[in-house]
Short mmCIF file of C-alpha atoms and ligand atoms in Angstrom, two decimals:
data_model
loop_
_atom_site.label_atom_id
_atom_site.label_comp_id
_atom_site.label_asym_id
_atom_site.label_seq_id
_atom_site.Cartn_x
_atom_site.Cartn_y
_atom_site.Cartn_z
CA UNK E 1 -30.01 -28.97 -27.54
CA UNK E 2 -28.93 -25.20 -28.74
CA UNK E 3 -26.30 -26.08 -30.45
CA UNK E 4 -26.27 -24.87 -33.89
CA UNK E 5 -29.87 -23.58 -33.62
CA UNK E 6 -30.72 -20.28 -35.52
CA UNK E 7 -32.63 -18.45 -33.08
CA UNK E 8 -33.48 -14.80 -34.03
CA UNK E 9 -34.34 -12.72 -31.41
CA UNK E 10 -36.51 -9.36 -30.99
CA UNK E 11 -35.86 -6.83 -28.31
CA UNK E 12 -38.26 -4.52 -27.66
CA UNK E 13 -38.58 -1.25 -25.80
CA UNK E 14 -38.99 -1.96 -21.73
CA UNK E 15 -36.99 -1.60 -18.90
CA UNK E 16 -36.27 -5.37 -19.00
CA UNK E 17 -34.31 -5.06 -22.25
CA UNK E 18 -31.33 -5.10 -20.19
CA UNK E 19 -32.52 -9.09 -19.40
CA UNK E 20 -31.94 -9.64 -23.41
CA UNK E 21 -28.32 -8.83 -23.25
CA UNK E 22 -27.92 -12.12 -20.40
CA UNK E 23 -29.94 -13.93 -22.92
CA UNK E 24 -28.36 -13.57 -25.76
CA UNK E 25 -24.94 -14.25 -23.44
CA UNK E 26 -26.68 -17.67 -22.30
CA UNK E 27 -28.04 -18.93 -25.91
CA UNK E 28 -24.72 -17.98 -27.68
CA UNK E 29 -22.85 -20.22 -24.47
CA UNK E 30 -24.90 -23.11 -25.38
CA UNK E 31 -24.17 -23.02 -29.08
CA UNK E 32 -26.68 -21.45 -30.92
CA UNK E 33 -26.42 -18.39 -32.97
CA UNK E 34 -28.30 -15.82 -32.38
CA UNK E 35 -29.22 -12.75 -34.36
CA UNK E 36 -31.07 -9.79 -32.87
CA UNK E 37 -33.80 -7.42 -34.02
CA UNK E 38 -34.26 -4.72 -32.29
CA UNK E 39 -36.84 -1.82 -32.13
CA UNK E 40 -36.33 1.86 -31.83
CA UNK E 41 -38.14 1.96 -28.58
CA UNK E 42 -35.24 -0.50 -27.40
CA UNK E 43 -32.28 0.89 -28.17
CA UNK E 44 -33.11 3.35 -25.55
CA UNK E 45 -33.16 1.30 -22.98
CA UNK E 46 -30.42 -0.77 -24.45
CA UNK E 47 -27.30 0.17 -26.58
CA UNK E 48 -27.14 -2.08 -29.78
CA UNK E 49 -23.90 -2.17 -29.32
CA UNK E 50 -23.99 -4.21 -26.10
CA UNK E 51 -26.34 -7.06 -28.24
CA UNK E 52 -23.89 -6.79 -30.88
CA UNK E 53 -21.04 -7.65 -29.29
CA UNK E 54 -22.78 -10.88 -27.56
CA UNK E 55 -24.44 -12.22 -30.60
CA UNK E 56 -21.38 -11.14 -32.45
CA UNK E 57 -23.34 -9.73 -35.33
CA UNK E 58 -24.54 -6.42 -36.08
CA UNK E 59 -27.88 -5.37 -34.59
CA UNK E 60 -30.66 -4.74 -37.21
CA UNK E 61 -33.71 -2.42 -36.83
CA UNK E 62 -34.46 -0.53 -39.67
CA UNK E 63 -36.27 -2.30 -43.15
CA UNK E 64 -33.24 -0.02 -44.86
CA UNK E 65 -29.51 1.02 -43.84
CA UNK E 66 -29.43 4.86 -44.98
CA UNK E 67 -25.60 5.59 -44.71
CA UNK E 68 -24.73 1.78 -46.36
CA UNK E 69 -27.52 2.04 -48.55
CA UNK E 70 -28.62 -1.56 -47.95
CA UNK E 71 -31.70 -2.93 -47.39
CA UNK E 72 -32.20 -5.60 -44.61
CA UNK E 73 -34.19 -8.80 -46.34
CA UNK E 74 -36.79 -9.55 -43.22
CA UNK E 75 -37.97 -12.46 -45.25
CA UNK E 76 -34.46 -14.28 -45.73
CA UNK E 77 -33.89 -13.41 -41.78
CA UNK E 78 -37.58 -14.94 -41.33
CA UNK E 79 -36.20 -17.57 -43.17
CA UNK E 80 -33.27 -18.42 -41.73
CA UNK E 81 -34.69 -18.73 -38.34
CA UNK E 82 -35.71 -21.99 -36.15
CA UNK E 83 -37.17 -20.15 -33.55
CA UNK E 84 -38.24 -16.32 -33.42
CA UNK E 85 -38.30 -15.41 -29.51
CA UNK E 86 -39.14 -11.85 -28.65
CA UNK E 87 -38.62 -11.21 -25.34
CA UNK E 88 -39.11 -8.59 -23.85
CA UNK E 89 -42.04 -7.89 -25.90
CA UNK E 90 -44.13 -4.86 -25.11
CA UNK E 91 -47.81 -4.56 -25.18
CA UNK E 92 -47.44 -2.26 -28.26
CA UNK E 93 -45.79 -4.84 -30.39
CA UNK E 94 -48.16 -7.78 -28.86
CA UNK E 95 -51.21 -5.47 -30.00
CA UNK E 96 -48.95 -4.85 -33.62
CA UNK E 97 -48.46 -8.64 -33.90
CA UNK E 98 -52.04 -9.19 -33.24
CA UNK E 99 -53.57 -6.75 -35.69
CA UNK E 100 -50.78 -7.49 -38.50
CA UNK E 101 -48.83 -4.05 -38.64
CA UNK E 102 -45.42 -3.91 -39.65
CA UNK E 103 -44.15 -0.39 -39.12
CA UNK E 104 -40.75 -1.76 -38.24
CA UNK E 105 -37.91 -4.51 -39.12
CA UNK E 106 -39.00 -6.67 -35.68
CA UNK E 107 -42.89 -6.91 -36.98
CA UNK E 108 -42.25 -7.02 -40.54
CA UNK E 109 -39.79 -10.30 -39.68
CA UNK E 110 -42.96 -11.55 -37.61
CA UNK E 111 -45.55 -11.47 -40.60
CA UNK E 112 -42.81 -13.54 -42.54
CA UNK E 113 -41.70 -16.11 -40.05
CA UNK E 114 -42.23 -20.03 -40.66
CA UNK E 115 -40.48 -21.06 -37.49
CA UNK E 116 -42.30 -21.60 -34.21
CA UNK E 117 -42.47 -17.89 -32.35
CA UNK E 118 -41.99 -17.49 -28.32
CA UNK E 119 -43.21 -14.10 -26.79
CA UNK E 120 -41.86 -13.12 -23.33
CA UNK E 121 -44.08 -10.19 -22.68
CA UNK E 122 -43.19 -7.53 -20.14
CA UNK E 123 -45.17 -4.88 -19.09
CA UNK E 124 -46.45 -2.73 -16.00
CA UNK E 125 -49.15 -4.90 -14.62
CA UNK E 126 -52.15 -2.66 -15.22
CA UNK E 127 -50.79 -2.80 -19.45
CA UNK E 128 -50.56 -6.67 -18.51
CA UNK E 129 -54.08 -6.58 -17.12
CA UNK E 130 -55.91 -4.06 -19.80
CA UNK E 131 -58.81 -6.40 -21.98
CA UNK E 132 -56.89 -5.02 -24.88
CA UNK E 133 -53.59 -6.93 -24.10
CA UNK E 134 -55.05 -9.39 -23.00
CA UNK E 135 -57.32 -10.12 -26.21
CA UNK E 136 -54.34 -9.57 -28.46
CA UNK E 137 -52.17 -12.41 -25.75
CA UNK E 138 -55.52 -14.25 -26.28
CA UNK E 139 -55.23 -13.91 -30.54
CA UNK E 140 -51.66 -14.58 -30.56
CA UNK E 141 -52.18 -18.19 -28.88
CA UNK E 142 -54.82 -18.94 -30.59
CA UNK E 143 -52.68 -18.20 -33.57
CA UNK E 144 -50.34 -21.41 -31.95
CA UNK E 145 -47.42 -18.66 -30.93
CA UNK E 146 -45.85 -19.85 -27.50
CA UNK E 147 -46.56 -17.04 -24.67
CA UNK E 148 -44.53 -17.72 -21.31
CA UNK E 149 -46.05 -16.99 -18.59
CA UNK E 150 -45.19 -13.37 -17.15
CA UNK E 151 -43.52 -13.18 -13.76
CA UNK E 152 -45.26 -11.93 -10.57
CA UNK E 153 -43.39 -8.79 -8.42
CA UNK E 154 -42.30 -6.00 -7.78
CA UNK E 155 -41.87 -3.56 -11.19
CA UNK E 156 -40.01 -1.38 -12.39
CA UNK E 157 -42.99 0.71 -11.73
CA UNK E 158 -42.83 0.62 -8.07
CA UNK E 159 -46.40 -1.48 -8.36
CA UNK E 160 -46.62 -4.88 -6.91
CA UNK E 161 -47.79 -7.52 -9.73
CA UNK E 162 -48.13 -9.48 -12.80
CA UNK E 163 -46.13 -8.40 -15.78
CA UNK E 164 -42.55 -9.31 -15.25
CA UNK E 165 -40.08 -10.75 -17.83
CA UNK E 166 -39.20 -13.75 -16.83
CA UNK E 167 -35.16 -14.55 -15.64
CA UNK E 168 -32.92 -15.35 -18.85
CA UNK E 169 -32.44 -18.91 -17.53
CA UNK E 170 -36.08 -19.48 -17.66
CA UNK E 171 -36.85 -18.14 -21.08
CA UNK E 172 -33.77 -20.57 -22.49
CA UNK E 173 -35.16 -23.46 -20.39
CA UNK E 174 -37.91 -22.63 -22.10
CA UNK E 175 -36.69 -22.69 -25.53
CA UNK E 176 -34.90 -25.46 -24.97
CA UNK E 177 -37.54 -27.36 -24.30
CA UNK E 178 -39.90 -26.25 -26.81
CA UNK E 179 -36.82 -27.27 -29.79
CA UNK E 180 -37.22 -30.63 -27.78
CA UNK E 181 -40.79 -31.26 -28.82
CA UNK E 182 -40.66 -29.79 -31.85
CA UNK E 183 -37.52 -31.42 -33.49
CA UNK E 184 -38.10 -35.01 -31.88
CA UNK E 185 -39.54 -37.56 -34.31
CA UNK E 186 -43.53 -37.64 -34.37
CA UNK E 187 -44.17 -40.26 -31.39
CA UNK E 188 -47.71 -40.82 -32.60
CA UNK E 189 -47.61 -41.49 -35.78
CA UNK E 190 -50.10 -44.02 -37.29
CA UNK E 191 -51.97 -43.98 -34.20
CA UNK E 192 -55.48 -43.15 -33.85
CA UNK E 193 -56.71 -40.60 -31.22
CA UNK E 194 -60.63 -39.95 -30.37
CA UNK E 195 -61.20 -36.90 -28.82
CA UNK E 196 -64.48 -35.32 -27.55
CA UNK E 197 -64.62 -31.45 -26.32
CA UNK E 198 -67.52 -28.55 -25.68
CA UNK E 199 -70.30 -28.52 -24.17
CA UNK E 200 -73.69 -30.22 -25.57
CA UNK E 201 -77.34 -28.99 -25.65
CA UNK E 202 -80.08 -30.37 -24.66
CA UNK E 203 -83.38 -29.07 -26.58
CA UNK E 204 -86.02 -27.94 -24.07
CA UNK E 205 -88.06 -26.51 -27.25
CA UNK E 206 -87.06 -25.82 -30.54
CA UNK E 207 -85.96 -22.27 -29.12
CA UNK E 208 -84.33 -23.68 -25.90
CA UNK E 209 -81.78 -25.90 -24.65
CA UNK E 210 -79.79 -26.58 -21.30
CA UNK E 211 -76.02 -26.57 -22.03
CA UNK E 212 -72.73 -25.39 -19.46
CA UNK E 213 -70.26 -23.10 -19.79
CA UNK E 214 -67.50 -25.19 -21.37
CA UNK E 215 -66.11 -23.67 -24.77
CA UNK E 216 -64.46 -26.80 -26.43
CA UNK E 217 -61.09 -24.81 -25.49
CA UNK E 218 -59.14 -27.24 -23.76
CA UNK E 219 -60.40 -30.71 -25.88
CA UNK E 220 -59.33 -28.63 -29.34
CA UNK E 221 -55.82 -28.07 -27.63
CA UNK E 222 -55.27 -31.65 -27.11
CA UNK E 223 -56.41 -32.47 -30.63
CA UNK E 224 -53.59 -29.56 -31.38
CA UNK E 225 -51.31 -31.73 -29.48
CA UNK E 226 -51.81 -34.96 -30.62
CA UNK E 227 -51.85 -33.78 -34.06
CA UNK E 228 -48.10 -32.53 -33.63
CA UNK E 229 -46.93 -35.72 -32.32
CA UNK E 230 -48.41 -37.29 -35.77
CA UNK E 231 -51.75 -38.89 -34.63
CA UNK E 232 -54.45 -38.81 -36.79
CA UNK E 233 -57.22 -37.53 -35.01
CA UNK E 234 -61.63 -37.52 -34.92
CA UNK E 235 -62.24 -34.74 -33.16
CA UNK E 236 -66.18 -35.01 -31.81
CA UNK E 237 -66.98 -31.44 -31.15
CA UNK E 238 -70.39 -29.95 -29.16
CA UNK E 239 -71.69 -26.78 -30.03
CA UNK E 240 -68.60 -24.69 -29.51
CA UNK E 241 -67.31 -21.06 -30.98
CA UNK E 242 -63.74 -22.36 -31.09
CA UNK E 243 -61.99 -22.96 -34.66
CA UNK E 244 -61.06 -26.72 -35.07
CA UNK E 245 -57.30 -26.89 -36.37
CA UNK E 246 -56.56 -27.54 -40.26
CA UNK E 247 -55.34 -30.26 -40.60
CA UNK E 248 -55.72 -33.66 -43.12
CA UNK E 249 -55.26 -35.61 -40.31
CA UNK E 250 -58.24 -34.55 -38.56
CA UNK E 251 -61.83 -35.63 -39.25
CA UNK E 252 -64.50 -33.30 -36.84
CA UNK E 253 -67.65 -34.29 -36.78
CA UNK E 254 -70.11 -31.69 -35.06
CA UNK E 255 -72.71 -33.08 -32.49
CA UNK E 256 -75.31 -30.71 -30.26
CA UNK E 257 -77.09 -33.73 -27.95
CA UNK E 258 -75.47 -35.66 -25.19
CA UNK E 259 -77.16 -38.77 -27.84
CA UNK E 260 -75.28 -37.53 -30.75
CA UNK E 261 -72.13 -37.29 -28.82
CA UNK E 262 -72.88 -41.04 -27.68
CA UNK E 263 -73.52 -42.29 -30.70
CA UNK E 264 -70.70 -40.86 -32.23
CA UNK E 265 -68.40 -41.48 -29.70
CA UNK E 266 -69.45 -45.63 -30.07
CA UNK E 267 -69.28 -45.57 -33.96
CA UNK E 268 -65.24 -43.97 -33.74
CA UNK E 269 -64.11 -46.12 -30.53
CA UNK E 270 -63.24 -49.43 -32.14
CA UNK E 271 -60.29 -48.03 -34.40
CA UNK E 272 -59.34 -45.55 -31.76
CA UNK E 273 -56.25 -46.33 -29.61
CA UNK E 274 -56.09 -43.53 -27.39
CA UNK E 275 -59.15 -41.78 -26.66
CA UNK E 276 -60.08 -38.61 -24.37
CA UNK E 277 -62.77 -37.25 -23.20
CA UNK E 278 -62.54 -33.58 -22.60
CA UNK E 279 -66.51 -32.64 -23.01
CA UNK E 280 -68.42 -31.54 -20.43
CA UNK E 281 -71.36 -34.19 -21.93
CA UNK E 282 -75.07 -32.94 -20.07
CA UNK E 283 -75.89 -35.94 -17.50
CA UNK E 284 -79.67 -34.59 -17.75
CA UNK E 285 -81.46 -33.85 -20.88
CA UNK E 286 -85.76 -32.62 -21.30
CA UNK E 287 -87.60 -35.99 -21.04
CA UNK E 288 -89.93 -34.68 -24.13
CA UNK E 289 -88.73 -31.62 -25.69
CA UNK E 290 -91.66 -29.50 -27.05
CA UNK E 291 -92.40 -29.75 -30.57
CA UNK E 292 -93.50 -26.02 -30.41
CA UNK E 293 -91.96 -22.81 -28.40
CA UNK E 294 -93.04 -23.65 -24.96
CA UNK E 295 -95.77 -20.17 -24.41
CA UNK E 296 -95.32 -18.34 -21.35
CA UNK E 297 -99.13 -17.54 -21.14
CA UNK E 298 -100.55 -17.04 -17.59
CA UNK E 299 -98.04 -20.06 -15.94
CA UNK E 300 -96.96 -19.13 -12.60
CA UNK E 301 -94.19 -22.00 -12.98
CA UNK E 302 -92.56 -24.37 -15.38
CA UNK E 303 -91.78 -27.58 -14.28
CA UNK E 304 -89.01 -29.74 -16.73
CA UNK E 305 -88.91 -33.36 -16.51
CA UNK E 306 -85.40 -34.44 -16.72
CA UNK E 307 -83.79 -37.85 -17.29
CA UNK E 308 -80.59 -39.08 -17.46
CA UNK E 309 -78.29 -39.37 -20.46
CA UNK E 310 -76.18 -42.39 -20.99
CA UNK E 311 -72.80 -41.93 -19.53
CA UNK E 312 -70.61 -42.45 -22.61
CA UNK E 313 -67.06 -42.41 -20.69
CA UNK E 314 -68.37 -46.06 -18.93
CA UNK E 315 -70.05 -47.31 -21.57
CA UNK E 316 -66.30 -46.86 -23.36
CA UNK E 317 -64.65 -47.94 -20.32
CA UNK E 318 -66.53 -50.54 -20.48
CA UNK E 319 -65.79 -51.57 -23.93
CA UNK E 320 -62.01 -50.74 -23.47
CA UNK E 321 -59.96 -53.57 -25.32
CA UNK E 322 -56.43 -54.18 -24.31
CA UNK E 323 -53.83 -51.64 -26.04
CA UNK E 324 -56.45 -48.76 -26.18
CA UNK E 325 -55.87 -46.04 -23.79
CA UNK E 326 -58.88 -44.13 -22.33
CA UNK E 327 -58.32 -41.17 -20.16
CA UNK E 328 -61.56 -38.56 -18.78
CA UNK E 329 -61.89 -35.18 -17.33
CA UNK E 330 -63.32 -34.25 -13.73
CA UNK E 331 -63.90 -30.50 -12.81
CA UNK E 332 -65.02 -30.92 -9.25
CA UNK E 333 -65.51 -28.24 -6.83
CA UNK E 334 -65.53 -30.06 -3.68
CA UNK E 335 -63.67 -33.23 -2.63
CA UNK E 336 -61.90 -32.96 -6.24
CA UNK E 337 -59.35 -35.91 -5.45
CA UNK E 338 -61.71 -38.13 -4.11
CA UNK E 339 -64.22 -37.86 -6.54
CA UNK E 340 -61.84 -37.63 -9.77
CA UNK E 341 -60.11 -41.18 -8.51
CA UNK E 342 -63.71 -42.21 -7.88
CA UNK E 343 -64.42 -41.53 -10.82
CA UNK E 344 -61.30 -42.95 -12.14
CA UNK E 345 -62.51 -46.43 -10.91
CA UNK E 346 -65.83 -46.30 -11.85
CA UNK E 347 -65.48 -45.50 -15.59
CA UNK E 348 -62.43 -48.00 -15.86
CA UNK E 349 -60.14 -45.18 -16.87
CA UNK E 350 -56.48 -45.12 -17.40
CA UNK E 351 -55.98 -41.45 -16.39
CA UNK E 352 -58.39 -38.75 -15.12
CA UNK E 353 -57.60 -35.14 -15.54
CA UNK E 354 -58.93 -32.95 -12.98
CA UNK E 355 -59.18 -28.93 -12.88
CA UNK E 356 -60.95 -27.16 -10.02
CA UNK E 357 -63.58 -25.01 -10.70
CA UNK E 358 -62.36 -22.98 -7.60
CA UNK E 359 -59.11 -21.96 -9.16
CA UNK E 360 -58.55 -18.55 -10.65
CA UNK E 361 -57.79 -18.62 -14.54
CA UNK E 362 -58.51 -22.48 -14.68
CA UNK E 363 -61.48 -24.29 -16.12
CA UNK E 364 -64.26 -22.98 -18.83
CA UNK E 365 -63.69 -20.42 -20.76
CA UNK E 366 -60.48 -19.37 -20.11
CA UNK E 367 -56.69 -19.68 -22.05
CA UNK E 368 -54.86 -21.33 -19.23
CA UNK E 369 -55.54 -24.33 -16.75
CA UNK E 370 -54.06 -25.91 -13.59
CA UNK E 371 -54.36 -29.62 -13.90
CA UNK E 372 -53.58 -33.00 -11.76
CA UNK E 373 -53.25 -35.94 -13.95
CA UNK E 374 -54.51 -39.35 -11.57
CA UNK E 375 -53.08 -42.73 -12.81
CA UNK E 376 -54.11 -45.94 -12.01
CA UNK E 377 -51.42 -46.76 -9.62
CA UNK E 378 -52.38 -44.09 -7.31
CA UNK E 379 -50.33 -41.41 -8.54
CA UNK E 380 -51.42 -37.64 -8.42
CA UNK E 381 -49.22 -35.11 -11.26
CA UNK E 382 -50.09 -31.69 -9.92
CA UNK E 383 -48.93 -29.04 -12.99
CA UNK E 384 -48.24 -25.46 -12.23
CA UNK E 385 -50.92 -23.00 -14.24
CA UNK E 386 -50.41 -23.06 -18.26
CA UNK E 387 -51.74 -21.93 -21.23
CA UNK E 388 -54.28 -24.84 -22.39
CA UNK E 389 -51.86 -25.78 -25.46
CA UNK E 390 -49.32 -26.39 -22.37
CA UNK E 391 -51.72 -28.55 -20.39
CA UNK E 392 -53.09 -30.44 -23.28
CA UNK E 393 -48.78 -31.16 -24.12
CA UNK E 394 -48.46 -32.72 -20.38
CA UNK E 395 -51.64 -34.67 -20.55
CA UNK E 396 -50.28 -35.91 -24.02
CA UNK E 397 -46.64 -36.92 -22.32
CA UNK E 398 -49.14 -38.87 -19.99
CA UNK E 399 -50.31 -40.91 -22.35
CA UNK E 400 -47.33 -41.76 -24.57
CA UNK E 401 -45.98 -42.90 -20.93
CA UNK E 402 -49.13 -45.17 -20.79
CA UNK E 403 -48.36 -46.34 -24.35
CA UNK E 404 -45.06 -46.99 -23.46
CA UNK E 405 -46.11 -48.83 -20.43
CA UNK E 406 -48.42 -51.27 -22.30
CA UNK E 407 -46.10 -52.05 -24.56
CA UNK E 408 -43.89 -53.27 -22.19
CA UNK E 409 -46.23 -54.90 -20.37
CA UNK E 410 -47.17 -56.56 -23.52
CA UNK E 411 -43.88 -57.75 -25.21
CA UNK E 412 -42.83 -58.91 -21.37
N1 LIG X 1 -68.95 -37.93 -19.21
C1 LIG X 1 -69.47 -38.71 -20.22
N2 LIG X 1 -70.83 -38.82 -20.36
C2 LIG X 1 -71.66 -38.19 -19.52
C3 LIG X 1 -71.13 -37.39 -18.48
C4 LIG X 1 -69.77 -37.28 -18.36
O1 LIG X 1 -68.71 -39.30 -20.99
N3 LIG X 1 -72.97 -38.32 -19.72
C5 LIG X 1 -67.49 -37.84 -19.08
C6 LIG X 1 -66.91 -36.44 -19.24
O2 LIG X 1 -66.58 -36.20 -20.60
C7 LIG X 1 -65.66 -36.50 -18.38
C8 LIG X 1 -66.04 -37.49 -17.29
O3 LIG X 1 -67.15 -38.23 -17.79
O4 LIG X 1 -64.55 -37.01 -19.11
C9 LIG X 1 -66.39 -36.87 -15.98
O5 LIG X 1 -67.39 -35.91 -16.16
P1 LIG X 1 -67.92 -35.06 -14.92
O6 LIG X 1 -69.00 -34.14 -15.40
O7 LIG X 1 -66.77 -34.49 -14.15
O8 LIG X 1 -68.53 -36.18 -13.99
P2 LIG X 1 -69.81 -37.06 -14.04
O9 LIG X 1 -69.38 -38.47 -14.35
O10 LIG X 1 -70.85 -36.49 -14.94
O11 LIG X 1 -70.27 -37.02 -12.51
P3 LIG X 1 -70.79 -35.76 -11.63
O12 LIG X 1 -71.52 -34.84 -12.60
O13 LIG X 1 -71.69 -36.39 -10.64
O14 LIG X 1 -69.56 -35.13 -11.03
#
């Protein structure tokens, strides 16, 4: 899978530099080449020379060479690269990346780079845990960049925690499989995919409205998903603060009601062949919203009449024609197997993903989510906590296994 692969690789300054120089050992065995960037901060943790020697090229880290009088082009190395990987990256070049400096060769590659980008970041775990990283982590994914996952233990530190580089082996099993995706032919190409995410609101007034916490986070990943494997996509999106993707292969159409979403959801169903329903859709809405702001005035109490909305994952179940693949969403917080196959059967399903509202960093609002994919022949695919871009890639290898499936079952 390496082999012949340009991979360019930043080393920044932490303690775990010293991780880089097995890295570079490991990609270079498996045939790529490898070219590394490093910054000030870590040639004092590491000697270039060590890097230079593995990758068997010199070491850059300045924008100019002073005593060759030569000037290092960061856009052809941007250029040249299939993969950027950083690792170990600090929490001062995360924050750089984030804001756009480039006060060095490593960041001024980044702003240039065309290639897919991997971070590894490494840090003491209070840095890790500091709302400043973690809004710049939060920026950089958004931005599409691939953030592993940092390690849990002891640090270098002495503290007990989260902010570990992960082991060489698992940052090129990582790369590995991230060339995988990315230079395998587009598997959905041609196909249509429906997609629903966010939360709705239901008007209580023209001031008011009952919604839920969901953002539209993990139904805009999947769209990011199925648009890399090719598919074009109608993306039905509730009120939510979260930037759709550009793409021309995407249509959004914006919805606020549980109705809307319905009625949308109905009028883009027939052409769709794989359709998923990430929304968290209201089940009750106002029976008669007021016309006017509802007055507080001397009432002790208000009483709202609620009724039902129409379930639109059933009613689509129940329309389901053969070679269209429907899969839903359950966030449960009690019983969370039970109900999600329940569920499963009920709304005539092909897959239900359920996340656990009782499990830290999964669910609304946040980047990452711990997900069990149910199947129709009884099988439960527990994943390990990911970044939503992560998730919404397994629950997309779930369904081109479906697609596969009825195809077969089809042409046999
Ligand atoms: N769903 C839907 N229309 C609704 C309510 C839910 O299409 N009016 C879909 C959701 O998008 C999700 C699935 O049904 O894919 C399950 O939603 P969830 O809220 O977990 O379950 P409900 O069916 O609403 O049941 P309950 O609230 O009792 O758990």
């Amino acid at each position: 899978m390496l082999q012949g692969r340009k991979i360019l690789l930043g080393v920044t300054g932490s303690i775990a530099a010293y991780k880089s120089a097995f890295l570079v050992r490991a990609l270079i065995k498996k045939g790529a080449e490898v070219r590394v960037v490093m910054t000030a901060a870590a040639e004092q943790f590491l000697p270039p020379v060590t890097l230079a020697t593995l990758s068997r090229h010199p070491v850059l880290r300045d924008l100019t060479e002073p005593t060759a009088a030569t000037w290092n082009n960061h856009i052809h190395l941007a250029h040249w690269a299939d993969l950027f990987v950083v690792a170990p990256a600090t929490a001062n070049t995360l924050a750089k990346m984030a804001c756009g400096l480039c006060d060095n060769l490593l960041t001024a590659i980044y702003l240039s780079v065309r290639c897919p980008v991997v971070l590894a970041p490494a840090m003491d775990t209070d840095m890790w845990h500091h709302p400043a990283t973690q809004a710049n982590v939060h920026t950089l994914r958004q931005r599409g960049h691939h953030l592993m996952p940092v390690e849990s233990g002891e640090l270098a530190s002495g503290l007990v925690g989260e902010g570990r580089l992960p082991e060489p082996d698992q940052i090129v099993a990582y790369i590995e499989e991230l060339l995988q995706k990315k230079t395998g032919v587009p598997r959905l190409e041609g196909l249509h995919a429906l997609v629903t995410a966010g939360p709705t609101h239901e008007p209580i007034d023209p001031v008011r409205y009952i919604g839920n916490h969901s953002t539209g986070k993990m139904g805009i990943a999947l769209t990011e998903a199925l648009l890399e494997e090719g598919a074009q996509v109608t993306l039905i999106l509730g009120p939510s603060a979260v930037a759709a993707p550009a793409s021309e292969r995407l249509h959004v159409v914006r919805v606020q009601t549980a109705k809307e979403m319905y009625q949308q959801a109905l009028r883009f169903f027939p052409d769709a062949q794989v359709v998923v329903m990430a929304a968290a859709v209201a089940d009750f809405t106002p029976h008669q919203p007021s016309a006017q702001k509802i007055k507080k005035g001397a009432q002790k109490e208000l009483t709202l009449t609620l009724q039902p909305t129409a379930d639109i994952l059933s009613e689509l179940g129940r329309q389901k024609k053969n070679g269209q693949v429907l899969v839903g969403f359950a966030l449960e917080t009690e019983n969370e197997l039970a109900n999600a196959r329940q569920k499963l059967e009920e709304k005539n399903l092909d897959g239900i993903v359920l996340n656990s509202l009782n499990e830290p960093g999964a669910g609304f609002g946040h980047d990452t989510n711990r997900i069990t994919i149910l199947d129709r022949e009884g099988h439960a695919h527990a994943f390990p906590l990911k970044s939503k871009r992560e998730a919404a890639d397994d629950i997309v290898t779930f369904i081109l296994s479906l697609l596969g499936r009825q195809t077969a079952e089809h042409t046999s």
